[in-house]
Tab-separated table of C-alpha atoms in Angstrom:
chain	number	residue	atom	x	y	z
A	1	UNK	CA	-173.084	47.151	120.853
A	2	UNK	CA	-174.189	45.094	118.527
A	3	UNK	CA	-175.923	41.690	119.788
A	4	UNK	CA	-176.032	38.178	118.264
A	5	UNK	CA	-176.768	34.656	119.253
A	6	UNK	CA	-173.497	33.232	117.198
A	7	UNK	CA	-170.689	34.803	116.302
A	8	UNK	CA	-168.038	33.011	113.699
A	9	UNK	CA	-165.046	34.833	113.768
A	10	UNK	CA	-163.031	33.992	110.127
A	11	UNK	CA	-164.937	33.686	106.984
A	12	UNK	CA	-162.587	31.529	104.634
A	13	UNK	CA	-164.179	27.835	104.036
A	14	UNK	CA	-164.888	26.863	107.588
A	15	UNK	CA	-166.917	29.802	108.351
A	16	UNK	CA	-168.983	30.497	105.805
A	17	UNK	CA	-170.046	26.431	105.856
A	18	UNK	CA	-170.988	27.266	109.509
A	19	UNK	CA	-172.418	30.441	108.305
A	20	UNK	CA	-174.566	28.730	105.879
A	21	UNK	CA	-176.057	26.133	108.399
A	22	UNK	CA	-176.670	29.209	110.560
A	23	UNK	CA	-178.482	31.093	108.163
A	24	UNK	CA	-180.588	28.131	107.028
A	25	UNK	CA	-181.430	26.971	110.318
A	26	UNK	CA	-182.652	31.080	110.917
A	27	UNK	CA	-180.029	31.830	113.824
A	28	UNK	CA	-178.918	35.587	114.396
A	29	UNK	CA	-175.258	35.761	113.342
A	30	UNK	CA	-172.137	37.329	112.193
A	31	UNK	CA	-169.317	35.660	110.304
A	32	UNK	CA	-165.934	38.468	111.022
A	33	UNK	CA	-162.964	38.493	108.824
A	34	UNK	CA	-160.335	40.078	108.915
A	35	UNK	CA	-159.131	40.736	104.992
A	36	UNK	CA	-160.873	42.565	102.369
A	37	UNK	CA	-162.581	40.210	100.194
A	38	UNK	CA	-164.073	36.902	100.636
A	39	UNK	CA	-161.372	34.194	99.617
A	40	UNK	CA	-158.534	36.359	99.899
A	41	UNK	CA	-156.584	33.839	101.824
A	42	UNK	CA	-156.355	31.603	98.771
A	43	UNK	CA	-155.837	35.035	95.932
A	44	UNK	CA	-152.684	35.951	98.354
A	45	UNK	CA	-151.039	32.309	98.066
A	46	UNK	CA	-148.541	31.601	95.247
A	47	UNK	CA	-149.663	32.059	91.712
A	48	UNK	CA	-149.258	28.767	90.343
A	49	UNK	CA	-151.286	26.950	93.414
A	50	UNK	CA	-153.141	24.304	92.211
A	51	UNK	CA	-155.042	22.197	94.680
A	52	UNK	CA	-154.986	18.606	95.144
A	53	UNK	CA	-158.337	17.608	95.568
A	54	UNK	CA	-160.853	17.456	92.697
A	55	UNK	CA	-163.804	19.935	92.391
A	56	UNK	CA	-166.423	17.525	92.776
A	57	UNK	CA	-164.711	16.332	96.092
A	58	UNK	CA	-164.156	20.360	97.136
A	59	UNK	CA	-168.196	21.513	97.315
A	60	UNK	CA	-169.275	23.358	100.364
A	61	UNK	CA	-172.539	22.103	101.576
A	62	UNK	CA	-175.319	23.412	99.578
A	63	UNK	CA	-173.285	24.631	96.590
A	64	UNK	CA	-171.304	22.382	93.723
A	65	UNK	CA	-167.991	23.928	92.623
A	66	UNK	CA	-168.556	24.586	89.443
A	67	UNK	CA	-166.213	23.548	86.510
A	68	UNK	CA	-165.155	20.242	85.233
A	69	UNK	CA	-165.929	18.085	88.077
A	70	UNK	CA	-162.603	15.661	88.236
A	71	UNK	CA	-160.385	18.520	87.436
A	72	UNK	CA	-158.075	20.080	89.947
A	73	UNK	CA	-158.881	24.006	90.348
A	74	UNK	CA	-156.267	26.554	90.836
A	75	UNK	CA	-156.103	28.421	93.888
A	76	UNK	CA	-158.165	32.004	92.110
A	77	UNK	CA	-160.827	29.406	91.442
A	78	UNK	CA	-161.095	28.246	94.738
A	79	UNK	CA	-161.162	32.096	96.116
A	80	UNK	CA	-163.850	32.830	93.511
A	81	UNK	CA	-165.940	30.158	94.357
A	82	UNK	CA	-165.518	31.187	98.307
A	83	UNK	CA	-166.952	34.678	97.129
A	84	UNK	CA	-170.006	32.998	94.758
A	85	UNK	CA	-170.999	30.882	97.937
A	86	UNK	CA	-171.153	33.755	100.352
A	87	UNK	CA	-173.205	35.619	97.522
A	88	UNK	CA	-175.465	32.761	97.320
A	89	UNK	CA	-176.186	32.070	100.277
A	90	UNK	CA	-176.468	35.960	101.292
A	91	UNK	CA	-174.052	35.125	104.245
A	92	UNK	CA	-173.791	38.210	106.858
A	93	UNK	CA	-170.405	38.668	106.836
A	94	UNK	CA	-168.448	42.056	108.637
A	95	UNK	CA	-164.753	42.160	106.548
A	96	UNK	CA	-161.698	43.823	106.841
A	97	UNK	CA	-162.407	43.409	110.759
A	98	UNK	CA	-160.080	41.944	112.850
A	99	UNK	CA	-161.313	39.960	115.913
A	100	UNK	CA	-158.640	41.102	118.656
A	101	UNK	CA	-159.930	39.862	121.959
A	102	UNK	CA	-162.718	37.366	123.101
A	103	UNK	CA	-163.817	38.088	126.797
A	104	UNK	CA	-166.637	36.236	128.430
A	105	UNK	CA	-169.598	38.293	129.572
A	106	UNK	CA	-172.475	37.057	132.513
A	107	UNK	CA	-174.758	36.318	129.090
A	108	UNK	CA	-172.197	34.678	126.542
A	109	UNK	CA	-169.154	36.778	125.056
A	110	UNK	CA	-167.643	39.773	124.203
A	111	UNK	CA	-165.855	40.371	120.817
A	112	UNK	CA	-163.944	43.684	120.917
A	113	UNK	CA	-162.670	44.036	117.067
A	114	UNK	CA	-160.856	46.778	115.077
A	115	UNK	CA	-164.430	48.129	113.559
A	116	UNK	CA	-165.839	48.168	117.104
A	117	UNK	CA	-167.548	45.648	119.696
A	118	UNK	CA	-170.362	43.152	119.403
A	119	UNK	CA	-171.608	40.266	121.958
A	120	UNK	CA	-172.830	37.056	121.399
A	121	UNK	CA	-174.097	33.913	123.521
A	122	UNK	CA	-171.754	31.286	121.041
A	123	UNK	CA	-168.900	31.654	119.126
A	124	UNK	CA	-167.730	29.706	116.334
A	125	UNK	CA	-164.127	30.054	115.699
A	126	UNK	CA	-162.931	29.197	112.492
A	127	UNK	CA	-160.079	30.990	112.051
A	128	UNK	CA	-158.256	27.841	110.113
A	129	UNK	CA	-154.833	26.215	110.058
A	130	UNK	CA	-153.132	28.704	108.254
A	131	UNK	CA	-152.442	31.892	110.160
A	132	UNK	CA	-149.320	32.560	111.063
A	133	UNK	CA	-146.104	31.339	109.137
A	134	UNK	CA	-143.761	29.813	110.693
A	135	UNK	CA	-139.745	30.602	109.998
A	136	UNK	CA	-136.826	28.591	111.559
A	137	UNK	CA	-134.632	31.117	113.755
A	138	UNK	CA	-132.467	29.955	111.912
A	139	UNK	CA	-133.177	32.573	108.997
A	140	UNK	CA	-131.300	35.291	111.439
A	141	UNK	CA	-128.323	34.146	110.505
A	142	UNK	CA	-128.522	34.581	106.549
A	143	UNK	CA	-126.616	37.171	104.869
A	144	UNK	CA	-128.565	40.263	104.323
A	145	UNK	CA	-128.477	40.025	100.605
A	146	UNK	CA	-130.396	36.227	100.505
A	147	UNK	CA	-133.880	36.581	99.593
A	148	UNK	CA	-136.093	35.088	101.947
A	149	UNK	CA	-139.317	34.438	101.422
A	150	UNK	CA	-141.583	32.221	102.506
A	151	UNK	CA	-144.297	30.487	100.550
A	152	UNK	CA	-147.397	32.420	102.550
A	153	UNK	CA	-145.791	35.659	100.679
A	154	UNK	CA	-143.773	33.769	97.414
A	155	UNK	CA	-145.688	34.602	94.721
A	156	UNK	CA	-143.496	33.727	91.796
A	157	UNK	CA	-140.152	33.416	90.386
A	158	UNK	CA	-140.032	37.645	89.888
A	159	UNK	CA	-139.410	37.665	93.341
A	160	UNK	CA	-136.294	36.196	93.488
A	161	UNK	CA	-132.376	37.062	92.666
A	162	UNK	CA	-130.332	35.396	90.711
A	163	UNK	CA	-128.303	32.343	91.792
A	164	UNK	CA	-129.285	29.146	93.722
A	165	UNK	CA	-132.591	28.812	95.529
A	166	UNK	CA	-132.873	26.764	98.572
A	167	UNK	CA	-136.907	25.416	99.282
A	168	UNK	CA	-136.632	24.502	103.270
A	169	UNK	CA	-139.857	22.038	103.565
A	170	UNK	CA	-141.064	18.713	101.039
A	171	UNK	CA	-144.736	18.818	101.548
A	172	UNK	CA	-146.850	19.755	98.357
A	173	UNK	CA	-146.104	23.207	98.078
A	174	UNK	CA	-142.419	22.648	98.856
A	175	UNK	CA	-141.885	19.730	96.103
A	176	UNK	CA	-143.786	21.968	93.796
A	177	UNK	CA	-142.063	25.147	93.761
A	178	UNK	CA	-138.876	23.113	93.257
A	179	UNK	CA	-140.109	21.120	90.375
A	180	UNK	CA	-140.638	24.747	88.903
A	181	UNK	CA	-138.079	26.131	89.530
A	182	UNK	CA	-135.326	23.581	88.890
A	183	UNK	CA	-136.709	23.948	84.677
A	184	UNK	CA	-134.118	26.254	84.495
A	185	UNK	CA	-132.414	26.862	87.662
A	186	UNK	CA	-130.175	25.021	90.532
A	187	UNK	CA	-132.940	24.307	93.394
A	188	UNK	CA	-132.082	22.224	96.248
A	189	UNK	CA	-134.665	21.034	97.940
A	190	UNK	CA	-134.164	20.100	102.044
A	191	UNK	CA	-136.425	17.265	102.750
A	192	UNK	CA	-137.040	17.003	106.976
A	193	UNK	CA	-138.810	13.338	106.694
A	194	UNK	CA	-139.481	10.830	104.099
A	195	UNK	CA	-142.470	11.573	102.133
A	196	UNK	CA	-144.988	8.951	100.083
A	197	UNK	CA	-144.909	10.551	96.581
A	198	UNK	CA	-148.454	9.776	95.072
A	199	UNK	CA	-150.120	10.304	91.387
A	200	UNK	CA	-152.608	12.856	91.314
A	201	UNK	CA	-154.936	10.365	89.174
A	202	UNK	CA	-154.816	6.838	88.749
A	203	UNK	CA	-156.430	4.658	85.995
A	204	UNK	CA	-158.133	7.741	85.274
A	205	UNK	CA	-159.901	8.742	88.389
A	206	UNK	CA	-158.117	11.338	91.096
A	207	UNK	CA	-156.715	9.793	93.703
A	208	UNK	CA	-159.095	11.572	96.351
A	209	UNK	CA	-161.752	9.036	94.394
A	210	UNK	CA	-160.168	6.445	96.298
A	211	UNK	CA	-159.340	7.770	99.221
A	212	UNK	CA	-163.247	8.696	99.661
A	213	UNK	CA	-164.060	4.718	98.292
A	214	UNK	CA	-161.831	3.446	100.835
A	215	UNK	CA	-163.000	5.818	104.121
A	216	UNK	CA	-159.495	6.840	104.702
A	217	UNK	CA	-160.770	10.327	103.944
A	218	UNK	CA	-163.626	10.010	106.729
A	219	UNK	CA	-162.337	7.359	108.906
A	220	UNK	CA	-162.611	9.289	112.473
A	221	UNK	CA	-159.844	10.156	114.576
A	222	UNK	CA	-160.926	8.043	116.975
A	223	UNK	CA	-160.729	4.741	114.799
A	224	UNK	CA	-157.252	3.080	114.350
A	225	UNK	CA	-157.222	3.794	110.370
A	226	UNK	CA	-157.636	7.304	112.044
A	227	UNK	CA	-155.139	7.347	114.859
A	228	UNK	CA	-152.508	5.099	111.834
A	229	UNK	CA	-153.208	8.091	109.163
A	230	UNK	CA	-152.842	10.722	111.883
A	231	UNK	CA	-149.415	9.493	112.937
A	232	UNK	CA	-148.339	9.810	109.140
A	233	UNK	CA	-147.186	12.973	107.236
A	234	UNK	CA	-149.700	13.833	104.428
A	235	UNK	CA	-148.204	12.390	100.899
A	236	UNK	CA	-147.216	14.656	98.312
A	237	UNK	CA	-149.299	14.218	95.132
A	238	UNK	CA	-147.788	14.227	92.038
A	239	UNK	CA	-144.536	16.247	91.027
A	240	UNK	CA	-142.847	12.859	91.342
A	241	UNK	CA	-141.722	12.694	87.995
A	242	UNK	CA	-140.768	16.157	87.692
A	243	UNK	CA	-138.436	15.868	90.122
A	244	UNK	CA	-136.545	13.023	89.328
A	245	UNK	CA	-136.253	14.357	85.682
A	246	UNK	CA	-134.183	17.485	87.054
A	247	UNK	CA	-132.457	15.622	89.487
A	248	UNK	CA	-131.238	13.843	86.592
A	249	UNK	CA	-130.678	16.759	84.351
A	250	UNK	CA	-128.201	18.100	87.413
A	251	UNK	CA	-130.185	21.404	88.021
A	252	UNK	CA	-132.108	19.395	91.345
A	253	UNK	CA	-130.323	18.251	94.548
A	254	UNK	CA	-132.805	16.503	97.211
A	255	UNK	CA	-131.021	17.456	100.557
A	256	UNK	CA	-131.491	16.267	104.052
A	257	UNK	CA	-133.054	18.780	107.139
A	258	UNK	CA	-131.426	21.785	106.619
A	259	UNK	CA	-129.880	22.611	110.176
A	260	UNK	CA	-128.232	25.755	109.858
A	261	UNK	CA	-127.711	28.687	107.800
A	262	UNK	CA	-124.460	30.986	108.260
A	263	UNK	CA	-124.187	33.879	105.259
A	264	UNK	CA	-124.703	32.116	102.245
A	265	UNK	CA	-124.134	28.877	103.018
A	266	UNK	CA	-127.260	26.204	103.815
A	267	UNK	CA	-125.552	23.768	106.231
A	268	UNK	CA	-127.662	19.505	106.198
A	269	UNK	CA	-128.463	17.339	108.405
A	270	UNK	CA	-125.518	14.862	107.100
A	271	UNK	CA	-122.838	17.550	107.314
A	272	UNK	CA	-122.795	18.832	103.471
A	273	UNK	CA	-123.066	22.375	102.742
A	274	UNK	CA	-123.803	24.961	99.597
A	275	UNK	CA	-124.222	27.844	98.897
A	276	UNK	CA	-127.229	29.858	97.952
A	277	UNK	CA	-128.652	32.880	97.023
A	278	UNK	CA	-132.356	32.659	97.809
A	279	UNK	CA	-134.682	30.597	100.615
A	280	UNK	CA	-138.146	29.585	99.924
A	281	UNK	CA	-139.717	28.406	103.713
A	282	UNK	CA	-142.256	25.668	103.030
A	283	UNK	CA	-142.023	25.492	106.235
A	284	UNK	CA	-146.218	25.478	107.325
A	285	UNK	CA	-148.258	27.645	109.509
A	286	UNK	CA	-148.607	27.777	113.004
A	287	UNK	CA	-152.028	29.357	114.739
A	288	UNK	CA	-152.548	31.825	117.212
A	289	UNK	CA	-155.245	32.291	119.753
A	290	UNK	CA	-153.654	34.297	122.240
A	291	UNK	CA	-156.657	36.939	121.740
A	292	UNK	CA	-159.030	34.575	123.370
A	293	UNK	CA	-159.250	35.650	127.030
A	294	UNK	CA	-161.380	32.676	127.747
A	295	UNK	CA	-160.059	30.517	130.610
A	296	UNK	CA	-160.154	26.676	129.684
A	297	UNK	CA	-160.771	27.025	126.072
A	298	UNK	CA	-156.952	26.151	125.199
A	299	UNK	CA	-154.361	24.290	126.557
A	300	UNK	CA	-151.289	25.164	128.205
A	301	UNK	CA	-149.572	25.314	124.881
A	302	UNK	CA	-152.181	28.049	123.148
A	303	UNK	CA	-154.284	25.169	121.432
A	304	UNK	CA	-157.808	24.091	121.499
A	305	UNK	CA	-159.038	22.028	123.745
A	306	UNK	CA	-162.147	20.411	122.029
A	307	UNK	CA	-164.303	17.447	121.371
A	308	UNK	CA	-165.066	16.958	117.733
A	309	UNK	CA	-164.595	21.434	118.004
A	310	UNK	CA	-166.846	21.404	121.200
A	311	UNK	CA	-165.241	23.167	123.838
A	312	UNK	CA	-165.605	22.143	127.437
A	313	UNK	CA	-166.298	25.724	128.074
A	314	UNK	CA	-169.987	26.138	127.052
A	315	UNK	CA	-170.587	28.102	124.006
A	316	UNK	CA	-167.260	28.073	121.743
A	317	UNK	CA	-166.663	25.955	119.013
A	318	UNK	CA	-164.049	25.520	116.753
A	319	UNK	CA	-164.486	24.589	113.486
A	320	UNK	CA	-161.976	23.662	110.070
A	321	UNK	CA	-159.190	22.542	112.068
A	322	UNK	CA	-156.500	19.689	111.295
A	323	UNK	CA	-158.046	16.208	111.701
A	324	UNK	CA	-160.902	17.638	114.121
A	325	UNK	CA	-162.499	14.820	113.748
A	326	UNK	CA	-161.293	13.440	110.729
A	327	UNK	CA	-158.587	13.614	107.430
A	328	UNK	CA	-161.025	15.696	105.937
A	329	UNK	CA	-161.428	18.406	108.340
A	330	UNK	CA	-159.642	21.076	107.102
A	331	UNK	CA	-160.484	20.360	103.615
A	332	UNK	CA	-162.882	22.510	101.237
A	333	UNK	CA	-165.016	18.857	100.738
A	334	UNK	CA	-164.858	17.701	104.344
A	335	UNK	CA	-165.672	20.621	106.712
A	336	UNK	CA	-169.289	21.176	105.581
A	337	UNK	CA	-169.686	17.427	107.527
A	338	UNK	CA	-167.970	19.291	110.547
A	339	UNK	CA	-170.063	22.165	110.367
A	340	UNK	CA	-173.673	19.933	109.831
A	341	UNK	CA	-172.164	18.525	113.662
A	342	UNK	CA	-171.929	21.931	115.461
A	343	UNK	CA	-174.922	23.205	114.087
A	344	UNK	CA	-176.762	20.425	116.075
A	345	UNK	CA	-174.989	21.653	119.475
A	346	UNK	CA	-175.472	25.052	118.798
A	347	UNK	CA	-179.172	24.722	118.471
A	348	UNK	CA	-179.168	22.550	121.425
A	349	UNK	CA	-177.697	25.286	123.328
């Protein structure tokens, strides 16, 4: 068995920013993922992904992304650049492993995998927000001819049949596909909440610039900017216009919460129906720990309990998680400043 002092199970953004503090600070460790090629997360995503955040405000910590530096990379880019970094920084990194239980041990832990077991004193989990999608039940009741799909596994418009397409969900991805889609097809899109609809740029700078200028991109969760952003959904940037220009043209319908489906039929929150031939769920992600065998790490709902990703159990972390400590926290640009905080605990071990 294979011994370490840290462990990071998940090599997408979060881990290999811990994994580059660990290697530059001279730690024994292991970074464990479970797909075949660094960045894969972001190569299996939908092909016309584009992220919202510039490249200069998406650099991991001790590596720019490379390109044009106010641009907005698309999602291969991103996945490329996760590779580069790894190379780099000359990461040690154990893929197409999948971490399936986490047992504590009298010395630290035990992490029995699908390529075998290893043991280590911390572990750094940074397995990310976006594991497991998450479907309304509601899809059960769907004729079996709709074409389900959602946007974890929609790749592009090849995948679906002819007819009507539904998009359940109006955060980015969800107001995206639609604007696509509604060029030259009916789309209706089922918004669950309001949304702020903002520019991608504004007076020629991105509008991350000014979220960064202002500190509502590192105001802590703690603050009340932090706990008042927190409380809000996230905006959707851009697609603003697109949308209202096939809305107009007839070929877009914005629809309330979708609420039931029954055969082919998509049944709103205000009592209006139609019928459709395909679903798109932009419906999120939810994540799943239930392979850590750790008493006290989560809470009685299968979440982390954690304090700015320290756990109260000594020696696990988590790390690239939703607001851990701030809006940032889960982005490309933000978790490095995560990641530069857990190193200090780890080596104070």
């Amino acid at each position: 068995m294979k011994t370490y002092e840290v462990i990071v199970v998940g090599a997408g953004q979060a881990g290999l920013a811990m994994g580059y503090y660990l290697v530059k600070k001279g730690i024994s460790c292991l970074l464990i993922d479970k797909h075949k090629r660094i960045g894969d997360v972001w190569r299996e995503r939908y092909d016309s992904l584009v992220l919202f955040t510039p490249r200069k405000q998406s650099d991991l910590p001790g590596l720019p992304f490379p390109g044009e530096r106010s641009g907005l990379p698309a999602k291969d880019e991103v996945a490329d650049y996760l590779e580069r970094y790894a190379a780099h920084h000359s990461l040690p990194i154990q893929l197409d492993t999948e971490v399936q239980t986490l047992i504590p041990t009298g010395l630290g832990y035990r992490v029995e995998t699908s390529d075998g077991t290893y043991s280590a004193r911390q572990i750094v989990i940074a397995t990310g927000p976006f594991q497991v999608p998450n479907i309304p039940l509601m899809h059960t009741q769907a004729a079996d001819d709709i074409v389900q799909l959602h946007t974890a596994h929609y790749k592009n418009e090849t995948q679906l049949q002819d007819g009507p397409v539904l998009v359940v969900g109006s955060g980015n991805s969800g107001a995206q596909i639609a604007a696509e889609l509604a060029s030259h097809r009916t789309v209706y899109l089922s918004m669950g909440q309001k949304r702020m609809f903002l520019p991608r740029s504004l007076f020629g700078k991105p509008m991350f610039w000014y979220f960064q200028a202002t500190g509502l991109l590192t105001a802590p969760i703690t603050s009340s900017l932090g706990k008042w952003l927190q409380s809000k959904p996230d905006p959707i940037f851009g697609y603003r216009r697109e949308l209202r220009k096939w809305e107009k043209a007839g070929t877009l319908q914005l629809k309330e919460r979708t609420v039931a489906l029954s055969g082919r039929t998509a049944v709103f929150a205000d009592g209006s129906r139609t019928d459709i031939a395909n679903v798109i769920w932009s419906t999120g992600f939810y994540s799943r720990y239930d392979w850590i065998k750790v008493p006290g790490v989560l809470d009685p709902k299968g979440q982390p309990l954690h304090t700015r990703g320290v756990s109260p159990v000594k020696g696990i972390y988590f790390l690239g998680l939703p607001w851990q400590y701030r809006r940032s926290s889960a982005l490309l640009g933000g978790v490095g400043l995560d990641a530069a905080y857990l190193i200090e605990r780890i080596c104070n071990y």
